[in-house]
CSV table of C-alpha atoms and ligand atoms in Angstrom, one decimal:
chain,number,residue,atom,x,y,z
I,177,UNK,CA,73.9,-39.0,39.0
I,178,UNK,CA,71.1,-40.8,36.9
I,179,UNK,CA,72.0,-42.5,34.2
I,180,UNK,CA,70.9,-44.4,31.5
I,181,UNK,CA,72.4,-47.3,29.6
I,182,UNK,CA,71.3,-49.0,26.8
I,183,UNK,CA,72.9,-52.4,25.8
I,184,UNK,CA,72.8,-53.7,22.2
I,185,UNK,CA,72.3,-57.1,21.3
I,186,UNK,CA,75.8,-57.9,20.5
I,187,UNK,CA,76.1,-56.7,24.0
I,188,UNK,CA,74.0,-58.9,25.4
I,189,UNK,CA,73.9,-62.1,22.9
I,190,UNK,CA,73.8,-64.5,25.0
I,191,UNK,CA,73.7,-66.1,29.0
I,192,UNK,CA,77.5,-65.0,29.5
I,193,UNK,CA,77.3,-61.7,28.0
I,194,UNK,CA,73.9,-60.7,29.9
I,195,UNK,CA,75.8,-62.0,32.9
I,196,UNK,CA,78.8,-60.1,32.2
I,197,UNK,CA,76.3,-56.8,31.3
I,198,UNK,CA,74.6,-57.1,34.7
I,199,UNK,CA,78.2,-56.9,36.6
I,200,UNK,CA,78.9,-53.6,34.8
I,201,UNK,CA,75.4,-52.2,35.8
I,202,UNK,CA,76.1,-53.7,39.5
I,203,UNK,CA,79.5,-51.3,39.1
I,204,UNK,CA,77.6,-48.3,38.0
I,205,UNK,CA,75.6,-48.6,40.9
I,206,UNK,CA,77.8,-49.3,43.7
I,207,UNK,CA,79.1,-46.1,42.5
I,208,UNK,CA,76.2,-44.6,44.1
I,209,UNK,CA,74.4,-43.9,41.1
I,210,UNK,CA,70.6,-44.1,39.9
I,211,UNK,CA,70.1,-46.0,36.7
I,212,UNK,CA,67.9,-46.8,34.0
I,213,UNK,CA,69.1,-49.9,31.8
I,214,UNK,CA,67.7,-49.6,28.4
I,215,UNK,CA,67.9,-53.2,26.5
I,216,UNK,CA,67.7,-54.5,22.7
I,217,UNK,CA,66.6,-58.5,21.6
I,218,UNK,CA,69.5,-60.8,22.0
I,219,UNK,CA,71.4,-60.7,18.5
I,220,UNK,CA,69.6,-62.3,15.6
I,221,UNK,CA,66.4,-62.6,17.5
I,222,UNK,CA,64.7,-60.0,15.3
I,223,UNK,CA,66.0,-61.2,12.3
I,224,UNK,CA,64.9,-64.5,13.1
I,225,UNK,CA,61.4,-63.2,14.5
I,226,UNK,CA,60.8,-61.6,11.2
I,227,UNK,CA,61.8,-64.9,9.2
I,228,UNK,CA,59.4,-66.6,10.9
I,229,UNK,CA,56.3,-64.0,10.3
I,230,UNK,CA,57.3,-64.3,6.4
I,231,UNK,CA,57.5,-68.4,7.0
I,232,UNK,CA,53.9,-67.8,6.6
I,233,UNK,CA,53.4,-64.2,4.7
I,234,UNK,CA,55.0,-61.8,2.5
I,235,UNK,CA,53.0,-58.8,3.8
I,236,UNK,CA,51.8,-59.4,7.6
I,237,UNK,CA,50.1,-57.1,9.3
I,238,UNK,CA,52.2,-54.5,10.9
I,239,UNK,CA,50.4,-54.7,14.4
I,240,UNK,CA,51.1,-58.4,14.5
I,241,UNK,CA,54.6,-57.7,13.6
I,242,UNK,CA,55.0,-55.3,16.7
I,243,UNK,CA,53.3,-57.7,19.2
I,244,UNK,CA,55.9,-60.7,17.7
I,245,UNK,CA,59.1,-58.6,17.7
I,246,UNK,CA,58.7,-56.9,20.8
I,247,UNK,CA,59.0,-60.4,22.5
I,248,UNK,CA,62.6,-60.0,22.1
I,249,UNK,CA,63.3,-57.5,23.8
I,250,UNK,CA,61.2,-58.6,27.0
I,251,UNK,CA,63.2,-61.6,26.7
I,252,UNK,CA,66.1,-59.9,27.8
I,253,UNK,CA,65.2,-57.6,30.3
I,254,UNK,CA,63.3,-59.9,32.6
I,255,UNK,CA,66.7,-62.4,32.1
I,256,UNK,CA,68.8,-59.1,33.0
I,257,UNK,CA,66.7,-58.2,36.3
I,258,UNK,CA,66.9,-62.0,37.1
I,259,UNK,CA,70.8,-61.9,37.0
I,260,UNK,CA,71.2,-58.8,39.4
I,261,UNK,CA,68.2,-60.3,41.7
I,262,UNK,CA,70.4,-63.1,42.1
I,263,UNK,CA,73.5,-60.7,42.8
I,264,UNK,CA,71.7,-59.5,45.5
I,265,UNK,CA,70.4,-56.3,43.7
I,266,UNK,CA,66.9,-54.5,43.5
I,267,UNK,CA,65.8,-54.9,39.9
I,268,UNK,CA,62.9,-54.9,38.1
I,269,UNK,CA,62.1,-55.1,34.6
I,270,UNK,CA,60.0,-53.1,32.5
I,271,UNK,CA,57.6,-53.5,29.2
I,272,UNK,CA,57.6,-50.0,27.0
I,273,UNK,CA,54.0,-50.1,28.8
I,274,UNK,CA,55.1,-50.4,31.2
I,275,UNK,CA,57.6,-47.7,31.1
I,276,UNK,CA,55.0,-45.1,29.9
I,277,UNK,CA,56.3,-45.3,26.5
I,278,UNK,CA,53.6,-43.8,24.6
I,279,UNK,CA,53.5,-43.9,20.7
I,280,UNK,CA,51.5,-43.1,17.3
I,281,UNK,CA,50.0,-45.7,15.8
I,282,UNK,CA,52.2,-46.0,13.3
I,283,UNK,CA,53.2,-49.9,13.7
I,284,UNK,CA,56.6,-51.0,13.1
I,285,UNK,CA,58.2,-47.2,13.0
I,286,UNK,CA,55.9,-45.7,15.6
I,287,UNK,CA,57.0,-42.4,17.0
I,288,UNK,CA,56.8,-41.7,20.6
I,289,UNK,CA,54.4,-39.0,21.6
I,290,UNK,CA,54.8,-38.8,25.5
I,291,UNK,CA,56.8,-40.8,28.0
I,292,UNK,CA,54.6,-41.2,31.5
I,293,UNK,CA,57.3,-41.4,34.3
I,294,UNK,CA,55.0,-42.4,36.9
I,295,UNK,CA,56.5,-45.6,37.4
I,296,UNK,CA,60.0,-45.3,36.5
I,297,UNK,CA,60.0,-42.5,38.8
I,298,UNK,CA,58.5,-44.7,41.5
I,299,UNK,CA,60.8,-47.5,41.0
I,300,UNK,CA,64.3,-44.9,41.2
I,301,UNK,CA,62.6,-43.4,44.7
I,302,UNK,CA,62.8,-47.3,46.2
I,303,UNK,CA,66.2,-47.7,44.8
I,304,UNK,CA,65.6,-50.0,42.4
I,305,UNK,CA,67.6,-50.7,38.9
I,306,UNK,CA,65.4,-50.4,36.6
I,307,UNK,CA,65.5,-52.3,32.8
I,308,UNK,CA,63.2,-51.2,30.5
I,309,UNK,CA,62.4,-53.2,27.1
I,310,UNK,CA,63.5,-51.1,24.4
I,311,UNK,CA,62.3,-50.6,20.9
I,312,UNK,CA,58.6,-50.4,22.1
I,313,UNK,CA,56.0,-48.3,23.2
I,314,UNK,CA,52.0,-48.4,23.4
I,315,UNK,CA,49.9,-47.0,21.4
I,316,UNK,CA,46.5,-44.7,22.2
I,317,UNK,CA,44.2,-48.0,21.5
I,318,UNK,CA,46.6,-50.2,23.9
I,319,UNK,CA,48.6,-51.8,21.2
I,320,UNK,CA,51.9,-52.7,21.1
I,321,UNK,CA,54.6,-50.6,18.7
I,322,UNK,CA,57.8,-50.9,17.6
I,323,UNK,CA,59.8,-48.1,16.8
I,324,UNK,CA,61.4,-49.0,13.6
I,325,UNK,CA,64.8,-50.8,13.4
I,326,UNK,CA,67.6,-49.8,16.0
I,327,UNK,CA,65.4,-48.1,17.6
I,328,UNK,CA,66.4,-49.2,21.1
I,329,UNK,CA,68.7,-46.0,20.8
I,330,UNK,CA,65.7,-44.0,21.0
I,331,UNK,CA,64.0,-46.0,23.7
I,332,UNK,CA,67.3,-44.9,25.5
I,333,UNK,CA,67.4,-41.2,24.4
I,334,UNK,CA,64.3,-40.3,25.3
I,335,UNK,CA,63.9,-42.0,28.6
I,336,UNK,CA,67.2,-40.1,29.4
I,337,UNK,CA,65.4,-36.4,27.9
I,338,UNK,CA,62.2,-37.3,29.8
I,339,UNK,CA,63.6,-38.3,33.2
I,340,UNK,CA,66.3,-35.2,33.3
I,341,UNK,CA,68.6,-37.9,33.5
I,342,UNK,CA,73.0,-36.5,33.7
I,343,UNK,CA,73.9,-39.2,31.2
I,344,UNK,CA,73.2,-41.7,28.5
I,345,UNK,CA,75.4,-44.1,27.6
I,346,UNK,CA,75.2,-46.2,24.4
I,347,UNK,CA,76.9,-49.8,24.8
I,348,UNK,CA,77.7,-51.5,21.7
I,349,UNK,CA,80.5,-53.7,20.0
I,350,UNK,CA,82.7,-51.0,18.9
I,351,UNK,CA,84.8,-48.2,21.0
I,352,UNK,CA,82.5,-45.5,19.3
I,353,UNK,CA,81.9,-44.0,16.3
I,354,UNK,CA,85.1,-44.1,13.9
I,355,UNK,CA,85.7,-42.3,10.4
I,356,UNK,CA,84.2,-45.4,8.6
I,357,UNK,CA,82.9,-48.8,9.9
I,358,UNK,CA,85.8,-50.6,11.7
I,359,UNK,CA,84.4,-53.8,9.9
I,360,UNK,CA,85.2,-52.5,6.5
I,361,UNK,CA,88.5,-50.5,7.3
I,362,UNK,CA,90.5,-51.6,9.6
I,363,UNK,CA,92.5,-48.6,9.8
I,364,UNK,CA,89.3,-46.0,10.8
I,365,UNK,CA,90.1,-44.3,13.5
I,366,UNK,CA,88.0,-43.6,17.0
I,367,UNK,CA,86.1,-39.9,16.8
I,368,UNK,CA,86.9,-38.5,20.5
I,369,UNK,CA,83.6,-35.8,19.8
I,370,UNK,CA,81.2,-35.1,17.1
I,371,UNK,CA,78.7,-32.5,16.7
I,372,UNK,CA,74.5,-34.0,16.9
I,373,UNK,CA,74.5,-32.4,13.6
I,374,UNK,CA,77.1,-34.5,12.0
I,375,UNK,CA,76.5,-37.6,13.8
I,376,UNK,CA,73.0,-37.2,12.8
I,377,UNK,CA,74.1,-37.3,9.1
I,378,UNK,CA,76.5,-40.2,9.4
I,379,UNK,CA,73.4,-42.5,11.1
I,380,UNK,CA,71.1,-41.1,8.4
I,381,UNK,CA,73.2,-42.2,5.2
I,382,UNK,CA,74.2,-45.5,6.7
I,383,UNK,CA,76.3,-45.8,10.0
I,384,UNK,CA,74.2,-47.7,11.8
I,385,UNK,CA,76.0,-47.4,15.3
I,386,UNK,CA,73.6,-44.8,16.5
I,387,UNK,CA,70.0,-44.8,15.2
I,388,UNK,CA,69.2,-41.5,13.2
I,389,UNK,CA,66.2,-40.9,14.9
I,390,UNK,CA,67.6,-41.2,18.5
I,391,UNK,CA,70.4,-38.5,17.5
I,392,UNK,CA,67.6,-36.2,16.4
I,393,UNK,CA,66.3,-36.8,19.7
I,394,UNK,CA,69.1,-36.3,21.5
I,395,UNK,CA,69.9,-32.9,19.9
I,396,UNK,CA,66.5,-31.5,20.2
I,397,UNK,CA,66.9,-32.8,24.5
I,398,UNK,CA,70.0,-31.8,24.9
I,399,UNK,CA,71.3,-35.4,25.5
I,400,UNK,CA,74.8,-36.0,26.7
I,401,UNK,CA,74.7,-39.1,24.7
I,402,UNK,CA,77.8,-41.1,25.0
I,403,UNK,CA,78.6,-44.3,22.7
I,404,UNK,CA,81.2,-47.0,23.7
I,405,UNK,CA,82.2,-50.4,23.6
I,406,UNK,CA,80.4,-52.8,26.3
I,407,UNK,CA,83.6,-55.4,26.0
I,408,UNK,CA,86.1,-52.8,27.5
I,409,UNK,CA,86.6,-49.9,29.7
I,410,UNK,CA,87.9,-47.4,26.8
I,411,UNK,CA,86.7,-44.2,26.8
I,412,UNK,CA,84.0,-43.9,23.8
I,413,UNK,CA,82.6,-41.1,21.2
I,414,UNK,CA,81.2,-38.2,23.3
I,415,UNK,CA,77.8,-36.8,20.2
I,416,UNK,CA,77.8,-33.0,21.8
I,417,UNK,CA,76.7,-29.5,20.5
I,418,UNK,CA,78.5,-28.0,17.9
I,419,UNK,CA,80.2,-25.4,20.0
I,420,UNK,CA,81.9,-27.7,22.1
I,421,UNK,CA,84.1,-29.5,18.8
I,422,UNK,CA,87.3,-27.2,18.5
I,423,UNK,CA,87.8,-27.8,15.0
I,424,UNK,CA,85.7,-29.4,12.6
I,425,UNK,CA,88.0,-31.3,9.8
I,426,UNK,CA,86.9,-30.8,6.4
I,427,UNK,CA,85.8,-34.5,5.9
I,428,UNK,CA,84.7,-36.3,9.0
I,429,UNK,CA,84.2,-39.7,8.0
I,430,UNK,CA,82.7,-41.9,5.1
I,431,UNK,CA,79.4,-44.0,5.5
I,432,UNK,CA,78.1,-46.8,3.6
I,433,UNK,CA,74.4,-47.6,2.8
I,434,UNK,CA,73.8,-51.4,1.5
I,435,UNK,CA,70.2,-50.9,2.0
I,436,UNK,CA,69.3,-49.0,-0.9
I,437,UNK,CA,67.5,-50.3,-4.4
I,438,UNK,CA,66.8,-48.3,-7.5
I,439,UNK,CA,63.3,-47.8,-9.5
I,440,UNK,CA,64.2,-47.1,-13.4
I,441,UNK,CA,61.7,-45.9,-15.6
I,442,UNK,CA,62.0,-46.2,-19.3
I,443,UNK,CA,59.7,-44.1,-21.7
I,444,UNK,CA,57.8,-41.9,-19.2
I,445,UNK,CA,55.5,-40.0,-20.8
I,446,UNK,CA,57.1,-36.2,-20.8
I,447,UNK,CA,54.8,-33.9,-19.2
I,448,UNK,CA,53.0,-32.3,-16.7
I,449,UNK,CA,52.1,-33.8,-13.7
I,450,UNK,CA,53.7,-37.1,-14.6
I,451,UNK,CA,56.4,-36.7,-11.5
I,452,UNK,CA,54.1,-35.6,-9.4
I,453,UNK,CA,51.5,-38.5,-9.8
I,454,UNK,CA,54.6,-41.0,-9.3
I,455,UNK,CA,55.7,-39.2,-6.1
I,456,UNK,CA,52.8,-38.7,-4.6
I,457,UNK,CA,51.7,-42.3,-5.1
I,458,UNK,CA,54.8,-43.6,-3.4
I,459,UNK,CA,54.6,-40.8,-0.3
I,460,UNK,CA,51.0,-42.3,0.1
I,461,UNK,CA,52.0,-45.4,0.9
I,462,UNK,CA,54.9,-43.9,2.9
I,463,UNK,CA,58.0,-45.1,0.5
I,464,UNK,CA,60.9,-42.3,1.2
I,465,UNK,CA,62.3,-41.9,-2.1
I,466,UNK,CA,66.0,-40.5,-1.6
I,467,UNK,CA,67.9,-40.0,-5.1
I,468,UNK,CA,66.1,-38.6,-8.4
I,469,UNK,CA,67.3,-38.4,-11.6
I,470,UNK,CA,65.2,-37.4,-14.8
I,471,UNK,CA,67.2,-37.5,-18.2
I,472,UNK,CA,66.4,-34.5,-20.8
I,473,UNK,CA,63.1,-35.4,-22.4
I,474,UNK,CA,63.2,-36.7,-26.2
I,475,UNK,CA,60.8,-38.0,-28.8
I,476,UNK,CA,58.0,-37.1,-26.5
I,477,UNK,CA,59.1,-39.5,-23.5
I,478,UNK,CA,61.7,-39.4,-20.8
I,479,UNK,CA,63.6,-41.5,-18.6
I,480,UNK,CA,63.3,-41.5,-14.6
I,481,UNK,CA,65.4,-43.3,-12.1
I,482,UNK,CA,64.6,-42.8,-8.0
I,483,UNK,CA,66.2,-44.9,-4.7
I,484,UNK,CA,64.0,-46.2,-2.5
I,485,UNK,CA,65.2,-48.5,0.7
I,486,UNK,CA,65.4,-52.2,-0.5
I,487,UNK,CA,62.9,-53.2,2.4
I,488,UNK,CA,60.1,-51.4,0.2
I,489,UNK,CA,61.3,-52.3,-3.4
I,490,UNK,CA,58.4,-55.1,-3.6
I,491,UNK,CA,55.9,-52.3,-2.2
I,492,UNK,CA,57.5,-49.8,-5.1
I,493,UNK,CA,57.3,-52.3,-7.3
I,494,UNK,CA,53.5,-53.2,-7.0
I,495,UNK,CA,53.0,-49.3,-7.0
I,496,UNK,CA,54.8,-49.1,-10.1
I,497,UNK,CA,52.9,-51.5,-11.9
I,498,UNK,CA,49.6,-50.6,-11.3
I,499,UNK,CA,50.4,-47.1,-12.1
I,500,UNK,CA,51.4,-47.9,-15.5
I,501,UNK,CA,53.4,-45.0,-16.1
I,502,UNK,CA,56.4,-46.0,-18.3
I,503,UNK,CA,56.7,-48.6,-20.8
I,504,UNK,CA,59.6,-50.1,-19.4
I,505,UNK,CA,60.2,-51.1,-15.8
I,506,UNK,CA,63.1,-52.4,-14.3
I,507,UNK,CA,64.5,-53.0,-10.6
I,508,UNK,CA,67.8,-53.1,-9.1
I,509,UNK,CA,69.0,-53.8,-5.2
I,510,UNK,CA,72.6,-54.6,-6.0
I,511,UNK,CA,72.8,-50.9,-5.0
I,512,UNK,CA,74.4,-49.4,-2.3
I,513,UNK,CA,75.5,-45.4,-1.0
I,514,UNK,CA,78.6,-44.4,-0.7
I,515,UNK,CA,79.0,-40.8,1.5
I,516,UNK,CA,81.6,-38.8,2.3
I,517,UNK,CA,80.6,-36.4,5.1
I,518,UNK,CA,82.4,-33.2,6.6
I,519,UNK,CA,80.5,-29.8,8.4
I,520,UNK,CA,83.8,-28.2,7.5
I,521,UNK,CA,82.9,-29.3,3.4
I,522,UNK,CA,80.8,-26.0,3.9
I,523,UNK,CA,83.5,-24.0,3.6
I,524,UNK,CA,85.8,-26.0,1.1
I,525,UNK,CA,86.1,-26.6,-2.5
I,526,UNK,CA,87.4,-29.5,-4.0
I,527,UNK,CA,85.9,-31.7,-2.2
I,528,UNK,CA,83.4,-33.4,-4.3
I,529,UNK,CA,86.3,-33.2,-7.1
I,530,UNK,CA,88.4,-35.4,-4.8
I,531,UNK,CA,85.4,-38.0,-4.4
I,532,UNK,CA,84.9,-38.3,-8.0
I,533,UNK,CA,88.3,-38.9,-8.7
I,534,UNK,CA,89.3,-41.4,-6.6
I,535,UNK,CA,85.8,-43.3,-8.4
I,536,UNK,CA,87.4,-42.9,-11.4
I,537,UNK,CA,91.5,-43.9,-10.2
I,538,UNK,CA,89.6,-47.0,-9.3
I,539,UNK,CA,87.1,-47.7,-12.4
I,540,UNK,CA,83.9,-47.4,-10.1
I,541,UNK,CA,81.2,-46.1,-11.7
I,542,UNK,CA,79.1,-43.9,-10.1
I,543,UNK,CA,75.6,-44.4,-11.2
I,544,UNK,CA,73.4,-41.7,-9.1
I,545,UNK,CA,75.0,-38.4,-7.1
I,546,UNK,CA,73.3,-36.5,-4.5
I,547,UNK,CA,75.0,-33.3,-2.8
I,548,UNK,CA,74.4,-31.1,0.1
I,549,UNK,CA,76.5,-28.3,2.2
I,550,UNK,CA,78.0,-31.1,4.4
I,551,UNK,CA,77.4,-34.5,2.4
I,552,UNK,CA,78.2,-35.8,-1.0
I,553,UNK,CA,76.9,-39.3,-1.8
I,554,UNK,CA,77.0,-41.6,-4.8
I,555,UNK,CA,75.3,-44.5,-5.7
I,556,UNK,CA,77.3,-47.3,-6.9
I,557,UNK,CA,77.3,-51.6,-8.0
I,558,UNK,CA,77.2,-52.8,-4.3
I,559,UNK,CA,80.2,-55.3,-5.0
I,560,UNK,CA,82.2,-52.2,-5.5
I,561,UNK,CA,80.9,-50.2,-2.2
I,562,UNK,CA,83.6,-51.4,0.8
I,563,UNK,CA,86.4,-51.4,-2.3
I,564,UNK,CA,84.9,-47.7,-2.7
I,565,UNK,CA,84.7,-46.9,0.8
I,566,UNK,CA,88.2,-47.9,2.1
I,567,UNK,CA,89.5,-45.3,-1.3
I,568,UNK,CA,87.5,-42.8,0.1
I,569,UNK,CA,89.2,-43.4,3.3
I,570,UNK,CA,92.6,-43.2,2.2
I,571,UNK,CA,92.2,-40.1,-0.6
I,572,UNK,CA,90.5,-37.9,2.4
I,573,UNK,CA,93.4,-38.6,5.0
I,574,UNK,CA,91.7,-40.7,7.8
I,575,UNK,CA,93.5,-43.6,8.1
I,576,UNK,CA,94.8,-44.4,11.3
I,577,UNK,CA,98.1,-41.9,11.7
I,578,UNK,CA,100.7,-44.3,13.1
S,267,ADP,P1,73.9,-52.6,18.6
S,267,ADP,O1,73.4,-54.0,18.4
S,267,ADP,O2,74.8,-52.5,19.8
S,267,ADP,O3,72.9,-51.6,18.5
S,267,ADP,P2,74.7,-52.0,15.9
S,267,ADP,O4,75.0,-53.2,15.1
S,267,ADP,O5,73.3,-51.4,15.7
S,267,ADP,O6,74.9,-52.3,17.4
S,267,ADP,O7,75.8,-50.9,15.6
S,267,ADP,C1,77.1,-51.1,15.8
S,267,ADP,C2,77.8,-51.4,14.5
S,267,ADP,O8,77.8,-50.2,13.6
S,267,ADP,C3,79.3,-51.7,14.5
S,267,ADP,O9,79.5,-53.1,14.8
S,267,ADP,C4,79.8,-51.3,13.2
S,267,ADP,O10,80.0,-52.4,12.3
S,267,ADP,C5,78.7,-50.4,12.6
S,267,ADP,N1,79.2,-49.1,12.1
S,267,ADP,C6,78.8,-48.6,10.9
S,267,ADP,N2,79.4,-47.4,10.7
S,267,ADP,C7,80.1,-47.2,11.8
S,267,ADP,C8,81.0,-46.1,12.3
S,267,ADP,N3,81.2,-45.0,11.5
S,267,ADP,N4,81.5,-46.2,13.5
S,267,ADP,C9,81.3,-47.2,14.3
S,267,ADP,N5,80.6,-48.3,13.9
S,267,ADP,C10,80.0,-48.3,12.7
S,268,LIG,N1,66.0,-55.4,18.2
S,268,LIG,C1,65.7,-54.3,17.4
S,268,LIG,C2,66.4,-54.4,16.1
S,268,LIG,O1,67.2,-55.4,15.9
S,268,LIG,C3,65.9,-53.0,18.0
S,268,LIG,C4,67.3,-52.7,18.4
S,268,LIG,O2,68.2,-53.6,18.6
S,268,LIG,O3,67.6,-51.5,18.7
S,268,LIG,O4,66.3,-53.6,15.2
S,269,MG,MG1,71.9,-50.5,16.9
């Protein structure tokens, strides 16, 4: 079988835990199997990485960005391949170059275009383990890329669609994905299957144990993409086609969103056009706006309030200002999404009654609401969010059944 495993940086955070990460692989393939390791920066490094760009800017250059965050992830597969050289076993690290990872040249959220197998293919014919850098690719002019945050899930995904590989198994610090975050209930439970299409609406409103873009990939590949804990041998979350889920409960789970900041204007002018000039202004500078709401226009003028994700409120802001459109601006990121998220809502009514309710049974105020067939989300004060979340938990039946 080939295989491919991707290791998160809880997973491997430091010396012990890359140690411990290289014994599993050495198990894997003693077992007689081919594999591709797929690795992320040790945790923190990122974070600290970026802190260290804005030391010196608010706004630097996105190709520098990809050249200084990319480090991090070489940093651990070169100390991976050194740990199972020493264990005796044919390893060699990889750079996404190196790798064949080939991107856009969109920096810091590059998409990949092609993957070049040449040498990954080369390496599996000599028997070799092979650990790629994740997160990374190159782009047309020789640049480095970075594929937007998390996105060592897609560095894993893809490799595993490109090389035909039987398997791809995502390590992280949880058993798999659960009804809610484990962090914020304690009492979520462990999701044995989920479809791609629900899992892929989970990761995009907020549950950041699989990156949304790498379950996209996975779907569109056909990816047996597996998720499970690196710290134990438990059995994880198996993300699969929809015909192979029995039964789809109503509500499948309820993600939370902390990244989210709201753009109000006061006093828009009301007419024609005046949306459209706003929305296209902010798609230019590729700002995703998510929630819109527009009150009834009066006196001439109306009011108009839109998320963004808080990582480009200072862009939106900027935008804002120099577009002059209202008389009154004002900012929020104290924000967060709340979703409650079910394939099975499709059929169902009641549900979104339910959600509101238990808002109201706990005096949380729900500022923004968004709905679709299998989603309904709300936008509420972030200090209320996990209190919001756990209620959500509880009035939809998932707790734990003991
Ligand atoms: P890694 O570094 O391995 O990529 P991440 O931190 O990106 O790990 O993702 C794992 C985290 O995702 C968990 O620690 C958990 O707190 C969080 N999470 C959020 N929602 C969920 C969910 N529904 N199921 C499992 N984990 C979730
Ligand atoms: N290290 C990168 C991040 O923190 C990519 C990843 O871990 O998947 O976002
Ligand atoms: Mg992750």
């Amino acid at each position: 079988m080939l295989i491919v495993q991707k290791f998160g940086g809880t997973s491997v955070g430091d010396l012990d835990r890359i140690g411990n990460v290289a014994k599993r692989i050495a198990k894997t393939k003693d077992k007689g199997n081919d594999i591709i390791v797929v690795v992320s920066a040790m945790s923190g490094e990122t974070n600290k990485l970026i802190g260290y760009a804005e030391h010196f800017s608010k706004t630097p250059a996105s190709q520098e960005m990809d050249m200084l965050l990319s480090s991090g992830e070489r940093v651990t597969s070169a100390l991976l391949a050194i740990a199972l050289q020493d264990m005796g076993y044919d390893a060699i690290s990889m750079s996404g170059r190196k790798a064949g990872i080939n991107t856009d040249g969109k920096h810091t959220s590059a998409r990949i275009s092609h993957i070049k197998t040449d040498n990954m293919k080369k390496s599996l014919n000599e028997g070799k383990i092979i650990i790629v850098a994740g997160f990374q690719g190159i782009t047309e002019d020789d640049n480095v890329s970075t594929l937007g945050r998390g996105g060592s899930d897609l560095s894993a995904v893809a490799i595993a669609g490109a090389m035909g590989a039987d398997l791809c198994e995502i390590y992280t610090d949880v058993d798999g994905v659960y009804t809610t975050d484990p962090r914020i209930e304690r009492r979520a439970r462990k999701i044995d299957k989920i479809s791609y299409d629900e899992m892929l609406e989970f990761a995009s409103l907020g549950a950041k144990v699989l990156q949304n873009r790498s379950v996209e990939m996975a779907k569109k590949l056909n990816v047996n993409l597996v998720t499970r804990s690196s710290f134990n041998e438990n059995e994880g979350t198996l993300i699969t086609k929809e015909e192979n889920i029995m039964e789809e409960p109503i509500v499948s789970g309820i993600a939370l969103d902390k990244n989210q900041a709201r753009v109000s204007l006061r006093n828009v002018k009301d007419e024609p056009g005046i949306a459209a000039k706003i929305f296209s202004k902010l798609a230019e500078n590729s700002i995703s706006v998510d929630m819109i709401i527009q009150n009834v226009g009066f006196d001439g003028t109306a009011n108009l309030g839109f998320t963004v994700p808080e990582n480009e409120l200072e862009n939106s802001k900027k935008i804002m200002e120099k577009l002059n459109a209202a008389e009154n601006l004002e900012f929020d990121s104290n924000i967060a999404k709340v979703s409650v998220v079910g394939v099975g809502m499709k059929n169902h009514s009641g549900v979104a009654g339910t959600a509101f309710t238990t808002m109201a049974d706990n005096n949380i105020n729900i500022e923004m609401i968004s709905t679709s067939e299998i989603k309904i989300s709300m936008i509420v004060d972030e200090k209320y969010s996990e209190l919001a979340v756990r209620s959500l938990h509880e009035a939809y039946s998932l707790d734990e059944r003991n």
